[in-house]
JSON list of C-alpha atoms in Angstrom, two decimals:
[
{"chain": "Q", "resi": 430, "resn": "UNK", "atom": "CA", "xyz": [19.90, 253.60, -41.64]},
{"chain": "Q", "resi": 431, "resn": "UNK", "atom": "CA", "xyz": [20.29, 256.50, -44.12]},
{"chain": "Q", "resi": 432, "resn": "UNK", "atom": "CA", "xyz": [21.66, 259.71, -43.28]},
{"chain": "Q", "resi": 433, "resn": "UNK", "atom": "CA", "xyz": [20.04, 263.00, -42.00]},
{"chain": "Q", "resi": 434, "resn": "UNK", "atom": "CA", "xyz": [20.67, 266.76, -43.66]},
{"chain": "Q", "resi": 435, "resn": "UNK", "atom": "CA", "xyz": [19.97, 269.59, -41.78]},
{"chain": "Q", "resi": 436, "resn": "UNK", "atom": "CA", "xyz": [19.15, 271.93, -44.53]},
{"chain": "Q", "resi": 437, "resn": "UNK", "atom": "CA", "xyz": [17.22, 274.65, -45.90]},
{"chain": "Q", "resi": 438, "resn": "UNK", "atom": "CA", "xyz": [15.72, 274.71, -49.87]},
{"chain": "Q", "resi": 439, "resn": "UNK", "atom": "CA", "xyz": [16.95, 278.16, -50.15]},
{"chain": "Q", "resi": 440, "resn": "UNK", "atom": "CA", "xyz": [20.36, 278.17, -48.75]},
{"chain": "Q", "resi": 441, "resn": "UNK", "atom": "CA", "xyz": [23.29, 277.89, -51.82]},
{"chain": "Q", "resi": 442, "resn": "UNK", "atom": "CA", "xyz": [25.29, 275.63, -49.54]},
{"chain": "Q", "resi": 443, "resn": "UNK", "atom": "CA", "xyz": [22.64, 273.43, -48.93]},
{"chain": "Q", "resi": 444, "resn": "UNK", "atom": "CA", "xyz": [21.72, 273.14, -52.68]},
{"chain": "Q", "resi": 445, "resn": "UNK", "atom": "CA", "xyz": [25.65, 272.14, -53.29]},
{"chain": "Q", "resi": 446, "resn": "UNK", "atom": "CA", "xyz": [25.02, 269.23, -51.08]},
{"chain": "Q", "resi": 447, "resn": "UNK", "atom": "CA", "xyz": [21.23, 268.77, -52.49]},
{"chain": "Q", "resi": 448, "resn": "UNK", "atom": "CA", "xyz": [23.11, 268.61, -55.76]},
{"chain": "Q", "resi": 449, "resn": "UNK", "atom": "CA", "xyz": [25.23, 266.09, -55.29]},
{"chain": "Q", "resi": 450, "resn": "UNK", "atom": "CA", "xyz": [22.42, 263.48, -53.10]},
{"chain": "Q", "resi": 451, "resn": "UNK", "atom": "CA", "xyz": [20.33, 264.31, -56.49]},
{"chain": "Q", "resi": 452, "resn": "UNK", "atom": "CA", "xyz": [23.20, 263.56, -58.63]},
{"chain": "Q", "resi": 453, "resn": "UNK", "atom": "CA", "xyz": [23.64, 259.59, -57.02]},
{"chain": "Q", "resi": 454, "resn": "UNK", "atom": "CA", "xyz": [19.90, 259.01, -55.89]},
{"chain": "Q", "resi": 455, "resn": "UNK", "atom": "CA", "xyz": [21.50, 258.97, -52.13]},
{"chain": "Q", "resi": 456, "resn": "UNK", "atom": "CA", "xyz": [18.69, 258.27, -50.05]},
{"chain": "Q", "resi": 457, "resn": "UNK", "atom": "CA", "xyz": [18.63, 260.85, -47.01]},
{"chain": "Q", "resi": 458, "resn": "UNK", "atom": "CA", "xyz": [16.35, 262.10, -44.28]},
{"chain": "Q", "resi": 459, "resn": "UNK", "atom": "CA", "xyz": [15.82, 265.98, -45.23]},
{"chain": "Q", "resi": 460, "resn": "UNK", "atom": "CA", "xyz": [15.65, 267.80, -41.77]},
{"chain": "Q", "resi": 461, "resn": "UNK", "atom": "CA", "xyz": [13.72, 271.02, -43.01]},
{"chain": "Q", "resi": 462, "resn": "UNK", "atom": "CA", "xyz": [15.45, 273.94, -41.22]},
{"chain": "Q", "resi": 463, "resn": "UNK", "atom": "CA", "xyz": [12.21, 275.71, -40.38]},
{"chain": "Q", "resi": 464, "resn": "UNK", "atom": "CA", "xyz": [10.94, 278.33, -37.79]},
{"chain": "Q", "resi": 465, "resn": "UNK", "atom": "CA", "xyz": [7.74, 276.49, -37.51]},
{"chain": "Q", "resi": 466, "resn": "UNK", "atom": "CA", "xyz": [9.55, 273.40, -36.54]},
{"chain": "Q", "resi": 467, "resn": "UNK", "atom": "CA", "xyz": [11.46, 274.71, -33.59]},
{"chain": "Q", "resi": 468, "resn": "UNK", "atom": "CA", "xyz": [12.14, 271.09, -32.48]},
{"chain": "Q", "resi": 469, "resn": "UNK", "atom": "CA", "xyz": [14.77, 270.80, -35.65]},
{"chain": "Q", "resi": 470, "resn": "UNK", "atom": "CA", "xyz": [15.83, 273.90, -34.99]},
{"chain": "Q", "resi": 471, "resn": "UNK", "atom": "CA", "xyz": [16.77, 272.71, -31.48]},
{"chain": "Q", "resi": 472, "resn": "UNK", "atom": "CA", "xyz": [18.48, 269.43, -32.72]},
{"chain": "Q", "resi": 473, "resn": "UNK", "atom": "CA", "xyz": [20.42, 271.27, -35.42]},
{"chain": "Q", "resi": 474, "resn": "UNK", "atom": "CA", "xyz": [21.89, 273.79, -32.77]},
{"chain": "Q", "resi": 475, "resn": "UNK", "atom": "CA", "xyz": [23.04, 271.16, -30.18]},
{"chain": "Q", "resi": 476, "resn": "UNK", "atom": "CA", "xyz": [24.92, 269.10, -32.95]},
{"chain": "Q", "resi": 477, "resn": "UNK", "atom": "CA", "xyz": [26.96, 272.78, -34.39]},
{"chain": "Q", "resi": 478, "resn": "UNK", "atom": "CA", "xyz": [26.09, 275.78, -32.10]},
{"chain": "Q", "resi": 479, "resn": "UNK", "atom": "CA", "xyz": [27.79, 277.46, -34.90]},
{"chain": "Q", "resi": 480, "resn": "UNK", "atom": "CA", "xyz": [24.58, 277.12, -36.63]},
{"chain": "Q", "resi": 481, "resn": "UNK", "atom": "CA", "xyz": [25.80, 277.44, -40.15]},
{"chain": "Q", "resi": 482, "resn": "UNK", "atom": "CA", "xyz": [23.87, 274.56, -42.47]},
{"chain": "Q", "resi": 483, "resn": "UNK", "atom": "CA", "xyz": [24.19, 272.22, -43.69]},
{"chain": "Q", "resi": 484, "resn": "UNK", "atom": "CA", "xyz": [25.30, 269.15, -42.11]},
{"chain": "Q", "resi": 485, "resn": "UNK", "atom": "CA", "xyz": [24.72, 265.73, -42.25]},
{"chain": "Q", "resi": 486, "resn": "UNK", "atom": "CA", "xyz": [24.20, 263.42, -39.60]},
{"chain": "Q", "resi": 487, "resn": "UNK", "atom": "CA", "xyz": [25.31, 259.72, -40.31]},
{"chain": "Q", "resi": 488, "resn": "UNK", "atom": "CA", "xyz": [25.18, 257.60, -36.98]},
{"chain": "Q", "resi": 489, "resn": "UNK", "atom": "CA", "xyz": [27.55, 258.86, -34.65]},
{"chain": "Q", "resi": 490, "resn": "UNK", "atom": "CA", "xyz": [29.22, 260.99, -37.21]},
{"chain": "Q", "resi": 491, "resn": "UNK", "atom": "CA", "xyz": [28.21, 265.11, -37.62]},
{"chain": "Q", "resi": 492, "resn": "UNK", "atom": "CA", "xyz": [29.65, 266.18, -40.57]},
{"chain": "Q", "resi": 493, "resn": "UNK", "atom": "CA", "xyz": [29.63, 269.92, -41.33]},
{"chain": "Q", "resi": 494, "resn": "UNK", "atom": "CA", "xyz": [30.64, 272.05, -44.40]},
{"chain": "Q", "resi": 495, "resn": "UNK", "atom": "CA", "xyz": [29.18, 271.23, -47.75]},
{"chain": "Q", "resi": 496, "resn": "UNK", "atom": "CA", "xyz": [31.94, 270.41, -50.02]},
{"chain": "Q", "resi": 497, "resn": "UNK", "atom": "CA", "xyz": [33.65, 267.53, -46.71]},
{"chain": "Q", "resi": 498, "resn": "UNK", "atom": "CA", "xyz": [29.64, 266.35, -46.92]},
{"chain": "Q", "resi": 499, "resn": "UNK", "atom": "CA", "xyz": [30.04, 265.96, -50.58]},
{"chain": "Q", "resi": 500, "resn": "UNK", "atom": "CA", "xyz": [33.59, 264.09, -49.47]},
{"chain": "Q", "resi": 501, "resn": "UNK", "atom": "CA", "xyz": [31.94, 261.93, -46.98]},
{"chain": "Q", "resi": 502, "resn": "UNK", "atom": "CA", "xyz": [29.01, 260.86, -49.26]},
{"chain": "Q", "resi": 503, "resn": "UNK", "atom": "CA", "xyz": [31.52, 259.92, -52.10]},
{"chain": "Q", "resi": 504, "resn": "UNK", "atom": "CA", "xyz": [33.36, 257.08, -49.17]},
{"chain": "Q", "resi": 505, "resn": "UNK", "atom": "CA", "xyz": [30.43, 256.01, -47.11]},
{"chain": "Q", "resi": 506, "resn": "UNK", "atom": "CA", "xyz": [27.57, 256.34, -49.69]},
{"chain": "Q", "resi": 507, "resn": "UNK", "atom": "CA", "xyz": [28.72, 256.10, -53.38]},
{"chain": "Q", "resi": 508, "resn": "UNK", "atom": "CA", "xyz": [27.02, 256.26, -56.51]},
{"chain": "Q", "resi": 509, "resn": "UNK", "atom": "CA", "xyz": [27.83, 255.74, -60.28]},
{"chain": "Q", "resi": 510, "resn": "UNK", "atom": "CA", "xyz": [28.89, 259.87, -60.36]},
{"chain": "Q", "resi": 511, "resn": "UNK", "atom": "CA", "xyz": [31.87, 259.63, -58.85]},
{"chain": "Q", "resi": 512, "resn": "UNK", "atom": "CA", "xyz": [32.37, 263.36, -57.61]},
{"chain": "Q", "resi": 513, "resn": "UNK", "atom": "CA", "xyz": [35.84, 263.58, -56.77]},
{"chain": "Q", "resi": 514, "resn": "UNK", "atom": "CA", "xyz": [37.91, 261.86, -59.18]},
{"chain": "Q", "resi": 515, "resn": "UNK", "atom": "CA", "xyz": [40.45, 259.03, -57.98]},
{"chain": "Q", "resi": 516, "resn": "UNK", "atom": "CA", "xyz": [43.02, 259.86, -59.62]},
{"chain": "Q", "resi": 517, "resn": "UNK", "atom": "CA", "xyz": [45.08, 262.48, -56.64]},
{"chain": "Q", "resi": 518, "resn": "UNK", "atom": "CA", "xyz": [46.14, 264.69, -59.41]},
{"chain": "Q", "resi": 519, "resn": "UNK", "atom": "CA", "xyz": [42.47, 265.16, -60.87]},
{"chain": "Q", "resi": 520, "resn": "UNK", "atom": "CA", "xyz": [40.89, 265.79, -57.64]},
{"chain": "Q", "resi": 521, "resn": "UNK", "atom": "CA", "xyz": [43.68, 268.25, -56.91]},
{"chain": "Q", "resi": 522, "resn": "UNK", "atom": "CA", "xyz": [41.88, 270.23, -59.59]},
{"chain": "Q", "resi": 523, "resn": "UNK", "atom": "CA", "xyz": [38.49, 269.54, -58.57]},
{"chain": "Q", "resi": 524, "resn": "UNK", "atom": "CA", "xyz": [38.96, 270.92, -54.75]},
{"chain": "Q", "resi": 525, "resn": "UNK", "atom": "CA", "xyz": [41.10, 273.61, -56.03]},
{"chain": "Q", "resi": 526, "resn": "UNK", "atom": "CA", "xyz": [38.10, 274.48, -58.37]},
{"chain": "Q", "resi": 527, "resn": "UNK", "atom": "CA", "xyz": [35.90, 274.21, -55.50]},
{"chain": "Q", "resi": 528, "resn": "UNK", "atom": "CA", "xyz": [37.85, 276.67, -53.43]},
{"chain": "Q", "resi": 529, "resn": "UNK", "atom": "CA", "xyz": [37.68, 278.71, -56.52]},
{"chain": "Q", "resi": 530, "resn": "UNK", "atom": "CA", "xyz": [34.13, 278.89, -56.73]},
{"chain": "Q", "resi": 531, "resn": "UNK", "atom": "CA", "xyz": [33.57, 278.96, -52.41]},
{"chain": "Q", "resi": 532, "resn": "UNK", "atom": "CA", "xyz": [35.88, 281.76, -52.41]},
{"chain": "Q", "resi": 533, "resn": "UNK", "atom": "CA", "xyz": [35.61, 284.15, -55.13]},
{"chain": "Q", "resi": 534, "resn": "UNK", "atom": "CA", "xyz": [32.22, 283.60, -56.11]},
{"chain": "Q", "resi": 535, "resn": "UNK", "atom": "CA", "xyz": [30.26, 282.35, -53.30]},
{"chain": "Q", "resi": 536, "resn": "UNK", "atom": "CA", "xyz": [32.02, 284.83, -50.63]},
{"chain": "Q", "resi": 537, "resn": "UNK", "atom": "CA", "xyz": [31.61, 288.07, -52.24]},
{"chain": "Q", "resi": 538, "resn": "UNK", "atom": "CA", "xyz": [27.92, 287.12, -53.51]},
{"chain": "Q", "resi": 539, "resn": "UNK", "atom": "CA", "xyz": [26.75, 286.84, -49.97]},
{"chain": "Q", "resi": 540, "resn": "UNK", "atom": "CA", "xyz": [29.05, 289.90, -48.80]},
{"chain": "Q", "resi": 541, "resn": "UNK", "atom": "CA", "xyz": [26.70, 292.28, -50.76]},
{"chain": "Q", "resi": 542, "resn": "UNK", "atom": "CA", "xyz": [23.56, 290.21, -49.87]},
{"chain": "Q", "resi": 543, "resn": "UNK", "atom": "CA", "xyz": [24.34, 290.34, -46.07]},
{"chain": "Q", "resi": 544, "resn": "UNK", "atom": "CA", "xyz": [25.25, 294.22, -46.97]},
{"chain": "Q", "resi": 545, "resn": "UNK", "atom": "CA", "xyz": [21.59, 294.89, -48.29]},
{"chain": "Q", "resi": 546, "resn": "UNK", "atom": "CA", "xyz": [20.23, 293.11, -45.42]},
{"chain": "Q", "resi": 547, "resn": "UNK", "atom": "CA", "xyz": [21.64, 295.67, -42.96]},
{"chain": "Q", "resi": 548, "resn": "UNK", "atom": "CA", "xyz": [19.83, 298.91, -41.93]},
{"chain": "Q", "resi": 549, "resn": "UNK", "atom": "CA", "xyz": [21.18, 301.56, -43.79]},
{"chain": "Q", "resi": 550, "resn": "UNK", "atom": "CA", "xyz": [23.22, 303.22, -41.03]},
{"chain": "Q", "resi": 551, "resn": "UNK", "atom": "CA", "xyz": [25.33, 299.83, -40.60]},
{"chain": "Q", "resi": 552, "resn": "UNK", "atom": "CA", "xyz": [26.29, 299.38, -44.78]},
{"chain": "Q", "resi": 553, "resn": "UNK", "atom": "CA", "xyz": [29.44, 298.73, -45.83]},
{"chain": "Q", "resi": 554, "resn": "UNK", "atom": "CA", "xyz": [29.66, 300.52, -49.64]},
{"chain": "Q", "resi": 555, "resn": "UNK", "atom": "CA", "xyz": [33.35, 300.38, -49.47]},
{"chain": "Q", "resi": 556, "resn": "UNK", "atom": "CA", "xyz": [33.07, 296.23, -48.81]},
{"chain": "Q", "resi": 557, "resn": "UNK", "atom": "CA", "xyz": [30.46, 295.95, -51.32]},
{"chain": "Q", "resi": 558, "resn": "UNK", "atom": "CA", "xyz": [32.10, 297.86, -53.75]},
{"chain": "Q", "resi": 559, "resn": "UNK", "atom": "CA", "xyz": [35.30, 295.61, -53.47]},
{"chain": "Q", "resi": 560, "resn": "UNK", "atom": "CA", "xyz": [33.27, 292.12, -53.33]},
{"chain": "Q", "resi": 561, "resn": "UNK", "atom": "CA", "xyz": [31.65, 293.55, -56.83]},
{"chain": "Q", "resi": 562, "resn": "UNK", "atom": "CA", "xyz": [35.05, 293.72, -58.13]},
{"chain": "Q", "resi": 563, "resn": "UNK", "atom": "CA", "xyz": [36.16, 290.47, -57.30]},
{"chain": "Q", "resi": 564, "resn": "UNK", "atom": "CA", "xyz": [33.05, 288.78, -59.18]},
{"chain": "Q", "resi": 565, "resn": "UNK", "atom": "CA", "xyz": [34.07, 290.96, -61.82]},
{"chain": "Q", "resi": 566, "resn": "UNK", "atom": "CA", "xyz": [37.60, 289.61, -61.62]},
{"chain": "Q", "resi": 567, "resn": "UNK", "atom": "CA", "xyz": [36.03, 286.06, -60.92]},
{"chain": "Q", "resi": 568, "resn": "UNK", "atom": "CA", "xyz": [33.61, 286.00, -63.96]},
{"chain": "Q", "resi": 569, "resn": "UNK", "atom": "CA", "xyz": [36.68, 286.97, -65.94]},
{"chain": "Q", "resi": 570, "resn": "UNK", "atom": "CA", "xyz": [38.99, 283.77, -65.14]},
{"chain": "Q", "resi": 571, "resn": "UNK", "atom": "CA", "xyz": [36.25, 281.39, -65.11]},
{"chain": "Q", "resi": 572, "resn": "UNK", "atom": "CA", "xyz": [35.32, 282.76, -68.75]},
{"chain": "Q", "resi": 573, "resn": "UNK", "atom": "CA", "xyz": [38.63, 281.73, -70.01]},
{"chain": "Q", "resi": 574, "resn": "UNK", "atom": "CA", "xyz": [38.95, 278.54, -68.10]},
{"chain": "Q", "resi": 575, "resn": "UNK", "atom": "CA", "xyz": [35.90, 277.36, -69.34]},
{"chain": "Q", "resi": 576, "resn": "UNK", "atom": "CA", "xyz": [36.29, 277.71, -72.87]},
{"chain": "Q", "resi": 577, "resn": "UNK", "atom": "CA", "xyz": [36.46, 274.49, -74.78]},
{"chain": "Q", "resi": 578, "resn": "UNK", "atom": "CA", "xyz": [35.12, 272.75, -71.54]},
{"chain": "Q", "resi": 579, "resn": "UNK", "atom": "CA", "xyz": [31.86, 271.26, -70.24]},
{"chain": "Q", "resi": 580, "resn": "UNK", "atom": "CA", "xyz": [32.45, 271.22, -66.79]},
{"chain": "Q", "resi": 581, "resn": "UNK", "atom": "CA", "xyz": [34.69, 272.51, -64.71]},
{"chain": "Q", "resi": 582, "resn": "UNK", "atom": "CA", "xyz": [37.54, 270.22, -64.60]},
{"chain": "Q", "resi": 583, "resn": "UNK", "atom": "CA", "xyz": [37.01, 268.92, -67.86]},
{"chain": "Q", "resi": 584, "resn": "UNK", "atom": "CA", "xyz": [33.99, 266.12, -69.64]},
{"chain": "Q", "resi": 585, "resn": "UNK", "atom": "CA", "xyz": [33.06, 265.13, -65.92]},
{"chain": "Q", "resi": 586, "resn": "UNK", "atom": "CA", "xyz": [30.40, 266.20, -63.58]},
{"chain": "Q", "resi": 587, "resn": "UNK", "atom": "CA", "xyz": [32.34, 266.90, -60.39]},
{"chain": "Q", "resi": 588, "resn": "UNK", "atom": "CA", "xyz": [32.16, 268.36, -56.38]},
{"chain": "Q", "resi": 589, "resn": "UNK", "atom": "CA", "xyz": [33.49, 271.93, -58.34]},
{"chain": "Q", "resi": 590, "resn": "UNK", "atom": "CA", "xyz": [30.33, 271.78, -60.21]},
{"chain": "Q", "resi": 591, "resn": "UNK", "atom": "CA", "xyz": [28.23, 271.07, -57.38]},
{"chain": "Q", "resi": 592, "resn": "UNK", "atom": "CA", "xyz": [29.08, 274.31, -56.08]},
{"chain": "Q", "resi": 593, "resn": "UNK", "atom": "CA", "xyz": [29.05, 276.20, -59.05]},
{"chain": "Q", "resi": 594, "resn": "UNK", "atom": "CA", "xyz": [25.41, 275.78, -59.87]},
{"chain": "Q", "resi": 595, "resn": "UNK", "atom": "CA", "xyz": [23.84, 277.33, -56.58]},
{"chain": "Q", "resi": 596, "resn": "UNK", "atom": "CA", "xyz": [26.97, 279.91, -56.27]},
{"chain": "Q", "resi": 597, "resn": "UNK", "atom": "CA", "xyz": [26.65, 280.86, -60.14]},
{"chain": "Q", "resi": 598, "resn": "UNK", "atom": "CA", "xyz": [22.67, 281.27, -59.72]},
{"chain": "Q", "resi": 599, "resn": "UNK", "atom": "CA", "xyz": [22.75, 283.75, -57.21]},
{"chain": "Q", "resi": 600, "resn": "UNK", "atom": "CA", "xyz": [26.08, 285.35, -58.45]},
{"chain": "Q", "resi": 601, "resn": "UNK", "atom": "CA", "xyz": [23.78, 286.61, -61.30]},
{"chain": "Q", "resi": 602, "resn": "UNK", "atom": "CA", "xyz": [20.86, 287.75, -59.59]},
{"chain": "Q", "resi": 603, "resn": "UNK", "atom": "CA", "xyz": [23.10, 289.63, -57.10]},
{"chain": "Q", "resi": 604, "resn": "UNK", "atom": "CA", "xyz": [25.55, 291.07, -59.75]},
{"chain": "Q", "resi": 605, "resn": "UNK", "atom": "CA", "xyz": [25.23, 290.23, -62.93]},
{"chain": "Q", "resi": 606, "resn": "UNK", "atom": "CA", "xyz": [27.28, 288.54, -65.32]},
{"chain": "Q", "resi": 607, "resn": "UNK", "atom": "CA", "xyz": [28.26, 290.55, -68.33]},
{"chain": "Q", "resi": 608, "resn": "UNK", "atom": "CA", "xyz": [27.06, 289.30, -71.36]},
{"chain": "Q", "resi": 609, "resn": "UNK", "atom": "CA", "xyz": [30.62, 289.28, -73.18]},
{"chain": "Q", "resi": 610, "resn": "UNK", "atom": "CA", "xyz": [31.02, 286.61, -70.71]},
{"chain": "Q", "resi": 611, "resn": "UNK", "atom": "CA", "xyz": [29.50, 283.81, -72.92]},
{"chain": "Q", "resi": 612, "resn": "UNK", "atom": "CA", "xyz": [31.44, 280.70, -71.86]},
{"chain": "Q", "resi": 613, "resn": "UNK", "atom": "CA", "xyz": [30.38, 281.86, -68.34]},
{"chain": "Q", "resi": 614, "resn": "UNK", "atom": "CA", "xyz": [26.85, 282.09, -69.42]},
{"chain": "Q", "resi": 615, "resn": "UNK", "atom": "CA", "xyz": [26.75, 279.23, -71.14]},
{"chain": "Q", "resi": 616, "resn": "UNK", "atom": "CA", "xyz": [28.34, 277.24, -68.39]},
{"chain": "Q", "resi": 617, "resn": "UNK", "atom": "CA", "xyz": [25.33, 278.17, -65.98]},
{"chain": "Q", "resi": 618, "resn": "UNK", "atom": "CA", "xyz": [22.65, 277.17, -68.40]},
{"chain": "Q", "resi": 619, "resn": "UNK", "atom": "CA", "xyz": [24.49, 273.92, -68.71]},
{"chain": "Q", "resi": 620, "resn": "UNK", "atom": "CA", "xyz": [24.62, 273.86, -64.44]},
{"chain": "Q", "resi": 621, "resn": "UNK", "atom": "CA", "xyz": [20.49, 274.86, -64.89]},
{"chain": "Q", "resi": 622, "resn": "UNK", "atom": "CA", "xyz": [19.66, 271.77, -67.13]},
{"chain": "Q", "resi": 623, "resn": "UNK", "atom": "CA", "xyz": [21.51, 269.52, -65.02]},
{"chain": "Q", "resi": 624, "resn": "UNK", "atom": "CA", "xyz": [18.59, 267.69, -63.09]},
{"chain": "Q", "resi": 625, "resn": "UNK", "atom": "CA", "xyz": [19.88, 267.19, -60.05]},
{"chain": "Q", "resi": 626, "resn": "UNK", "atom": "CA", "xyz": [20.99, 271.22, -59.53]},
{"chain": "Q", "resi": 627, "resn": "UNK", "atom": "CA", "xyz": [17.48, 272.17, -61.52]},
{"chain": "Q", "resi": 628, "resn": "UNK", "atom": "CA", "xyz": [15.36, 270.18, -58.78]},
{"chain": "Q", "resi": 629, "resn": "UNK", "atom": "CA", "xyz": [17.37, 271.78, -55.83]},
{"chain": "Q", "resi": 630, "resn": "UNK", "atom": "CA", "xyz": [16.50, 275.09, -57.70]},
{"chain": "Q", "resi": 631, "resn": "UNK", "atom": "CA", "xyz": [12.95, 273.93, -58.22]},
{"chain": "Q", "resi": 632, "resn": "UNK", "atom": "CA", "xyz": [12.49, 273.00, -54.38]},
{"chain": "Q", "resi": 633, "resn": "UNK", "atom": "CA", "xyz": [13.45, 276.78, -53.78]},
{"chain": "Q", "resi": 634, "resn": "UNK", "atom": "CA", "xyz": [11.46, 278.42, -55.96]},
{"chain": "Q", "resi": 635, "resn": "UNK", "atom": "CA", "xyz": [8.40, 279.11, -52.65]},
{"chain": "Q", "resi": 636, "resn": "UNK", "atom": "CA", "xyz": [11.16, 281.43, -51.12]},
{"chain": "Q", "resi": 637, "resn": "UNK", "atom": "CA", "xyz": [12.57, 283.69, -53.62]},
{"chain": "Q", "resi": 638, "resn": "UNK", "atom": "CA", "xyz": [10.44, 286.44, -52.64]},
{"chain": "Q", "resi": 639, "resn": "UNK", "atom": "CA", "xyz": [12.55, 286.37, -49.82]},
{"chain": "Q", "resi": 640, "resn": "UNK", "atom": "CA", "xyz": [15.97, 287.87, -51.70]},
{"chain": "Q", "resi": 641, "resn": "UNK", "atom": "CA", "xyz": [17.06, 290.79, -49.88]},
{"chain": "Q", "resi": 642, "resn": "UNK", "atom": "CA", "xyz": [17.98, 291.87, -53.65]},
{"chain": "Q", "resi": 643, "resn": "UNK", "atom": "CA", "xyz": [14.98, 290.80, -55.20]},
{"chain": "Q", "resi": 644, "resn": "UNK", "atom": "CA", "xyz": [14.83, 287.98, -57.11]},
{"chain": "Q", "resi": 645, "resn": "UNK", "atom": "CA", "xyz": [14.85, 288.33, -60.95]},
{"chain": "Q", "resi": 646, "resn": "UNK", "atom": "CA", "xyz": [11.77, 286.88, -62.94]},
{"chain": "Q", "resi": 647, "resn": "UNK", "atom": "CA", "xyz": [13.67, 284.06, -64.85]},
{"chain": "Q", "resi": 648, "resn": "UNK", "atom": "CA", "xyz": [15.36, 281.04, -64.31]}
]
């Protein structure tokens, strides 16, 4: 048996967990979240009426949240990356990474997405104006963390950078990084040559005319 994800292309979560079944040639059942296919659509909502995606379904076991996915993959399904590292002290630093990049990157990038999606009567420019502030504030940590490093926790690919690729991508398109910010920069086009993120990004290039923001004509 091999394990189902509920997932869709264009969803940054989704392409963390993409990222890392890419990264160790997991083999998987992709369960295309799709309006067309409203029999998925069921099956996904009776396994988590929360309805947030992804998850992955392994047997008897639902697993939701990307990065515990990511977890679960490295212990029931591992490959020669070893995402999380085993020594406890190292993969202190990846999770806390990984927080780093759910939190203060992810969470403020879809703040002003969900903000645009709105109608205009219902916007929040006081909340948008303070999740644009902590990207700012974001951008400006991870710039000095990452000098002198390739990845995030050091010379190895890890669950932090998993998360950083999708969360980074759309980070820029929604508010971009400033330029001064090269080790930032130059992190993401490292991210964006890695080919498991770049075929996750690949897979979702048919919906970018579908960012509430409009999506930028590179990458």
């Amino acid at each position: 048996m091999k394990p189902d994800l509920y997932a869709h292309p264009f969803s940054s979560y989704c392409q963390k967990a993409l990222t890392a079944l890419y990264e160790n040639h997991t083999d998987f059942e992709y369960r295309l979240l799709d309006h067309n296919d409203p029999e998925t659509l069921a099956d996904f909502e009776a396994l988590w009426p929360i309805k947030r995606f992804p998850i992955l379904v392994d047997g008897k076991h639902t697993v939701m949240e990307a990065s515990i996915i990511i977890e679960y993959l490295g212990l029931h399904y591992p490959g020669p990356v070893k995402l999380v590292p085993d020594d406890p002290q190292m993969a202190i630093e990846v999770r806390m990474l990984d927080r780093f990049f759910d939190n203060y990157v992810s969470t403020p990038q879809q703040k002003i997405v969900f903000n645009a999606i709105r109608s205009e009567a219902d916007r929040d420019p006081y909340g948008e104006k303070e999740a644009r502030n902590m990207l700012e504030r974001a951008y400006a940590w991870l710039d000095r963390h990452m000098e002198g490093r390739l990845w995030a926790s050091g010379d190895a690919f890890s669950l932090a950078d998993c998360g950083a690729g999708p969360f980074l991508f759309y980070a820029d398109w929604t508010h971009a990084i400033d330029p001064a910010f090269k080790h930032v920069h130059a992190y993401r086009r490292r991210l964006l040559a890695r080919p498991s993120f770049a075929r996750a990004v690949d897979e979702a290039r048919p919906f970018r005319k579908f960012f509430p923001l409009g999506a930028p004509d590179r990458d």
